[in-house]
Amino acid sequence: MVLGAAALVLAGCSSSSAPPPTTSHSLGTGLKIEAPPTPATTTTLPAPPQGWTLSSMGARGITALTRTFVTSGGKSITIAEFPLSTTAFHLHVGSQDPPGGASKAPADAGPKTGIYENRLLMGAFNGGFKQNAGAGGVMVNGIVVSPLVNGKAALVIDTDGSIHVGTWGSQVPVPGEKLASVRENLVLLVDNGVATPASNSVDPGIWGSTVGSNPAVARSALGVDAQGNVFFAGSMSALPSDLAQAMVSVHAQRAMQLDINPNWITLGIAPRPGEPMVSQVPGQNHSPAIFTNGWERDFVGVVAKPSRNCSLVFALAPGVGGANPPLVICGPRHKSGGSSAPVAS
C-alpha cells in the first residue's frame, strides 16, 4: 500500500503545440520546476450543462459547477460538482478536531491551506463529525490521527488527489489502491446509485444529534459518480433523505453525510484558482476564508489541476507518512503523466 497526500505548488503553463521556452523556479526544497510563461487569459467561457451554473474555471476547463436542487418535500439543496478531469483534493485537520491532529499532521495538512496550495486552490468544504461523536476515524498524509473503523462510510483520497466513497473495510480501499487520506463519517446515504434504507431515518443514533428537536437542520454530504466526478451537497435545512435525493439526482453511485448543524456547513468556490472563495450555501454562517486563515475543524481543499503540458506530482515515498508537498512540473519534458511518481493526470 502506498501512502501519500497533496499540498500544492503553482507554475504557469502553456498547451501550445510548439515546445515553449521554460524557466526554472526554486522551491526551497532542493527541487526545481520548469515552467513556460503563463498564457494570456481567454475571455471565452464554455457553456455549462443545462440547469447548472459555471462557478469556477481552471487551466483544464471547468473546475466547479453549481445548481440548486429542490427535493420532493420542498427543501433547497446546493450541489457543487468538481470534475475528475480538472480537480484534485486534499484533507486538512482542524486546530481543535480531530484532537491532537494539528500536532500529528504535517504542515501541508494542518488547520489552514498553505501558501503553495493557495495558488491552485479553487474550493473547500467542511469535513465530518467531531471525533468524540464516534462517527469514524481519520488518516491524513498516511498518518493515522484517529483509528479507522470497519463498516463506516469513508471519504478516501488517493495519492493522485482523486476521491472515492465507500464503506471502509468492504468497498474501500480496493486492492492496490494508493491511499493518501481517509475521513470516515457514519454510514452511506447512497449505495449503487440508490438511497439506502438508513437515509429515510431521522434517528440521531444514525445521523447525529441536531440543534433543537427538529431533524431538518443544516446538513452536508459528499458523493461520487461512476466517472469519478465529486459532488458536495449542502443546505441549512435538510433531512438525511433530502441529501440522498440530491445525490441520486446527480447520479452519485455512493454518497455519505458529512457534518451537520448551522455552525459547521461551509462551502466556498473561487471563480479562478488562487482567487478569494465565495460562499455557496445560502445562509451558511462562515466565510470560506476560514479555510485559508485557519479553522478548528477538519476540511477538504479542492485544487485545480494544471494545464496538460504540466503534471501534478505527488512524490512521497511509498510507505512513508509525513509532509508531502506535490509539485506542478511544466514544460516539454513534463507533460501530464510523464513522471514516475503518482500523478494527477
C-alpha positions in Angstrom: 0.0 0.0 0.0 1.4 3.4 -1.0 0.8 6.3 1.3 0.9 9.9 0.2 -1.0 13.2 0.2 -1.5 16.5 -1.5 -0.4 20.1 -1.0 0.4 22.2 -4.0 2.8 24.4 -5.9 1.7 26.5 -8.9 3.6 27.1 -12.1 2.1 28.8 -15.1 1.8 26.5 -18.1 1.2 26.6 -21.9 -0.5 24.0 -24.0 0.7 25.2 -27.4 2.0 22.5 -29.9 5.4 24.1 -30.2 7.7 23.5 -27.3 7.7 26.7 -25.2 10.7 28.2 -23.5 11.0 27.2 -19.9 12.1 28.9 -16.7 13.3 27.3 -13.5 11.8 28.1 -10.2 13.4 27.1 -7.0 11.0 25.8 -4.3 13.4 25.9 -1.4 13.2 22.1 -1.2 16.2 21.1 -3.4 13.8 20.6 -6.3 13.1 22.8 -9.3 10.2 23.3 -11.6 10.5 24.1 -15.2 7.6 26.2 -16.4 6.8 28.2 -19.5 5.3 31.7 -19.1 1.7 32.0 -18.1 -0.5 32.2 -21.1 -2.8 35.2 -21.8 -6.3 34.8 -20.1 -9.0 33.9 -22.5 -12.4 35.5 -22.3 -14.3 32.7 -24.0 -16.1 30.5 -21.4 -17.7 27.2 -22.1 -21.5 26.8 -21.7 -22.4 24.8 -18.6 -24.8 21.9 -18.8 -28.4 22.7 -18.7 -29.5 23.5 -15.1 -26.0 24.2 -13.9 -24.1 27.4 -13.2 -20.4 27.7 -14.2 -18.8 28.7 -10.9 -15.0 28.1 -11.5 -12.6 27.8 -14.4 -9.0 26.4 -14.3 -6.3 25.6 -16.8 -8.0 22.4 -17.9 -11.5 23.9 -18.1 -14.5 23.9 -15.8 -13.4 23.2 -12.2 -16.8 23.7 -10.5 -20.5 23.7 -11.5 -23.3 24.5 -9.1 -27.0 24.1 -9.0 -30.0 24.2 -6.6 -31.9 21.0 -6.2 -35.4 21.2 -4.7 -36.5 18.0 -3.0 -39.9 16.4 -3.2 -40.6 17.9 0.2 -39.6 21.4 -1.0 -36.2 21.6 0.6 -33.5 23.5 -1.3 -30.1 21.8 -1.6 -27.0 23.5 -3.0 -25.0 21.0 -5.1 -21.4 21.6 -6.4 -19.7 19.3 -8.9 -15.9 19.1 -9.1 -14.9 17.2 -12.3 -12.4 14.4 -12.0 -10.5 15.7 -15.1 -9.8 19.2 -13.7 -9.6 18.9 -9.9 -7.8 17.2 -7.0 -8.5 17.1 -3.3 -6.5 17.5 0.0 -7.7 16.7 3.5 -6.8 19.1 6.4 -7.1 18.6 10.1 -8.5 21.4 12.3 -6.8 23.2 15.2 -9.2 21.5 17.7 -10.6 18.5 15.9 -9.6 15.8 15.5 -8.0 16.1 18.9 -4.2 16.2 18.6 -4.5 16.2 14.8 -2.7 19.5 14.3 0.4 18.2 16.1 0.4 14.8 14.3 -0.3 16.0 10.8 2.4 17.6 8.7 2.2 21.3 8.0 0.7 20.9 4.5 -2.3 19.2 6.0 -2.8 21.5 9.0 -5.7 23.8 10.0 -5.2 26.1 7.1 -4.3 25.8 3.5 -0.6 26.5 2.7 0.9 29.2 0.5 1.6 26.9 -2.4 -1.7 25.1 -2.2 -3.5 28.5 -2.2 -2.1 29.3 -5.7 -4.2 26.4 -7.1 -7.0 26.5 -4.5 -10.4 26.9 -6.1 -12.7 25.4 -3.4 -13.0 24.0 0.1 -15.7 22.4 2.2 -16.4 21.1 5.7 -15.4 17.7 6.9 -17.3 15.3 9.2 -18.4 15.0 12.8 -16.2 15.7 15.8 -14.2 12.7 16.8 -16.0 12.4 20.2 -19.2 11.5 18.3 -17.7 8.1 17.4 -18.6 8.5 13.7 -15.3 7.1 12.5 -11.6 7.7 12.2 -9.1 9.9 10.3 -5.9 9.3 8.4 -4.1 12.3 6.8 -1.0 12.1 4.6 -0.6 8.5 5.6 -0.7 9.3 9.3 -3.5 7.8 11.4 -4.8 10.6 13.6 -7.8 8.6 14.9 -8.2 4.8 14.3 -10.2 3.8 11.3 -13.3 1.7 11.9 -14.6 -1.0 9.6 -18.2 -0.5 8.5 -18.1 3.3 8.5 -18.7 5.4 5.4 -15.3 6.7 4.2 -14.1 9.6 2.0 -10.9 8.2 0.6 -8.3 10.5 -1.1 -5.7 8.7 -3.2 -2.2 9.8 -3.9 -3.3 11.3 -7.3 -5.8 13.6 -5.4 -8.9 11.7 -6.5 -11.8 11.0 -4.1 -13.6 7.7 -3.6 -16.5 7.0 -1.3 -17.5 3.6 0.2 -17.8 1.5 3.3 -14.4 1.1 4.9 -13.2 -2.5 5.0 -15.6 -3.8 2.4 -15.9 -1.4 -0.5 -12.8 0.7 0.2 -9.9 0.5 -0.1 -9.8 -1.6 -3.3 -6.8 -3.9 -3.8 -3.7 -1.9 -4.8 -5.3 1.5 -4.1 -2.7 4.1 -3.2 -4.1 5.8 -0.2 -3.3 9.3 1.0 -6.0 10.3 3.4 -9.3 8.9 4.8 -12.1 10.6 6.6 -14.8 8.3 8.0 -18.3 9.5 9.0 -21.4 7.4 9.9 -22.8 5.1 7.1 -23.7 5.5 3.5 -26.6 7.7 2.3 -26.4 6.3 -1.3 -25.1 3.0 -2.5 -25.1 1.6 -6.0 -26.9 4.8 -7.1 -29.9 4.2 -4.8 -30.8 5.9 -1.5 -30.0 3.5 1.4 -32.8 2.4 3.7 -31.0 4.2 6.5 -31.3 7.5 4.7 -35.1 7.5 5.3 -34.5 7.6 9.1 -34.1 10.7 11.3 -32.7 8.6 14.2 -29.9 10.7 15.8 -28.2 7.4 16.6 -27.6 7.0 12.9 -27.3 10.6 11.6 -26.2 12.6 14.6 -27.8 14.9 17.2 -29.3 18.1 15.9 -29.5 21.6 17.4 -33.1 21.7 18.8 -35.7 19.0 18.3 -36.3 19.5 14.5 -34.3 16.9 12.5 -34.4 19.3 9.5 -31.2 21.1 10.2 -28.1 22.3 8.3 -26.6 19.2 6.7 -23.9 18.3 4.1 -22.9 15.3 2.1 -20.3 14.1 -0.4 -20.9 11.8 -3.4 -19.0 10.4 -6.4 -20.5 9.3 -9.7 -19.4 6.4 -11.9 -16.9 8.6 -13.8 -15.2 9.8 -10.6 -16.7 13.3 -10.5 -17.2 14.6 -7.0 -20.4 16.2 -5.6 -20.8 18.3 -2.4 -24.4 18.9 -1.2 -25.2 21.4 1.5 -28.3 23.0 3.0 -29.2 25.0 6.1 -32.4 22.9 6.4 -32.5 19.3 5.3 -33.2 15.7 6.3 -30.8 12.8 5.5 -33.4 11.7 2.9 -33.1 15.1 1.3 -29.4 14.7 0.9 -29.8 11.3 -0.6 -32.4 12.6 -3.1 -29.9 15.3 -4.1 -27.1 12.8 -4.6 -29.3 10.4 -6.6 -30.4 13.3 -8.8 -26.8 13.8 -10.0 -26.2 10.1 -10.4 -23.9 9.6 -7.5 -23.1 5.9 -7.1 -22.1 6.3 -3.4 -22.6 9.2 -1.0 -22.1 9.9 2.7 -23.2 12.5 5.1 -20.6 15.0 6.3 -21.1 17.5 9.1 -24.4 18.8 10.3 -25.8 21.8 12.3 -25.6 25.5 11.4 -22.1 26.4 12.6 -20.3 23.8 10.5 -21.7 23.8 7.0 -19.4 25.7 4.8 -18.7 25.6 1.1 -16.5 28.0 -0.8 -15.7 28.3 -4.5 -13.3 30.7 -6.3 -14.0 31.9 -9.8 -10.4 31.1 -10.7 -7.6 29.3 -8.9 -6.0 31.4 -6.3 -8.8 34.0 -6.1 -10.9 34.5 -3.0 -13.5 31.9 -2.4 -17.2 32.8 -2.4 -19.8 31.3 -0.1 -22.1 28.9 -1.9 -24.7 27.6 0.6 -27.4 30.3 1.3 -27.3 31.2 5.0 -24.0 29.5 5.8 -22.6 31.0 9.0 -18.9 31.3 7.9 -16.9 32.8 5.1 -14.8 30.2 3.3 -11.8 32.4 4.3 -11.8 30.2 7.5 -10.0 27.6 5.4 -7.2 29.8 4.3 -6.9 31.7 7.7 -7.1 28.6 9.9 -10.1 26.6 11.1 -10.9 24.5 14.2 -12.4 21.5 12.3 -11.2 19.3 9.5 -12.0 20.2 5.9 -11.2 19.3 2.3 -9.4 21.7 0.0 -10.1 21.5 -3.8 -7.3 22.4 -6.2 -7.3 23.0 -10.0 -5.1 20.7 -12.0 -2.6 22.5 -14.2 -2.7 22.6 -18.0 -2.0 19.3 -19.9 1.6 20.5 -20.5 2.1 20.0 -16.8 1.9 17.3 -14.2 0.7 17.5 -10.6 3.2 15.2 -8.9 2.7 13.5 -5.6 6.2 12.3 -4.8 6.0 10.9 -1.2 8.0 7.7 -1.0 5.8 4.5 -0.7 5.0 3.6 2.9 6.1 6.9 4.3 3.7 9.2 6.1 4.5 12.9 6.5 4.8 16.2 4.7 4.2 15.7 1.0 4.0 19.0 -1.0 3.4 17.8 -4.6 4.8 19.7 -7.5 3.4 21.2 -10.6 6.1 20.4 -13.2 5.7 22.0 -16.6 7.5 22.3 -19.9 8.0 20.0 -22.9 9.7 17.3 -20.8 7.0 17.3 -18.2 3.7 16.7 -19.9 0.9 15.2 -17.9 1.6 11.6 -17.0 5.3 11.9 -17.7 6.5 11.3 -14.1 7.3 8.0 -12.5 5.7 9.3 -9.3 1.9 9.2 -8.8 0.4 11.9 -10.9 -3.0 13.6 -11.2 -3.1 13.5 -15.0 
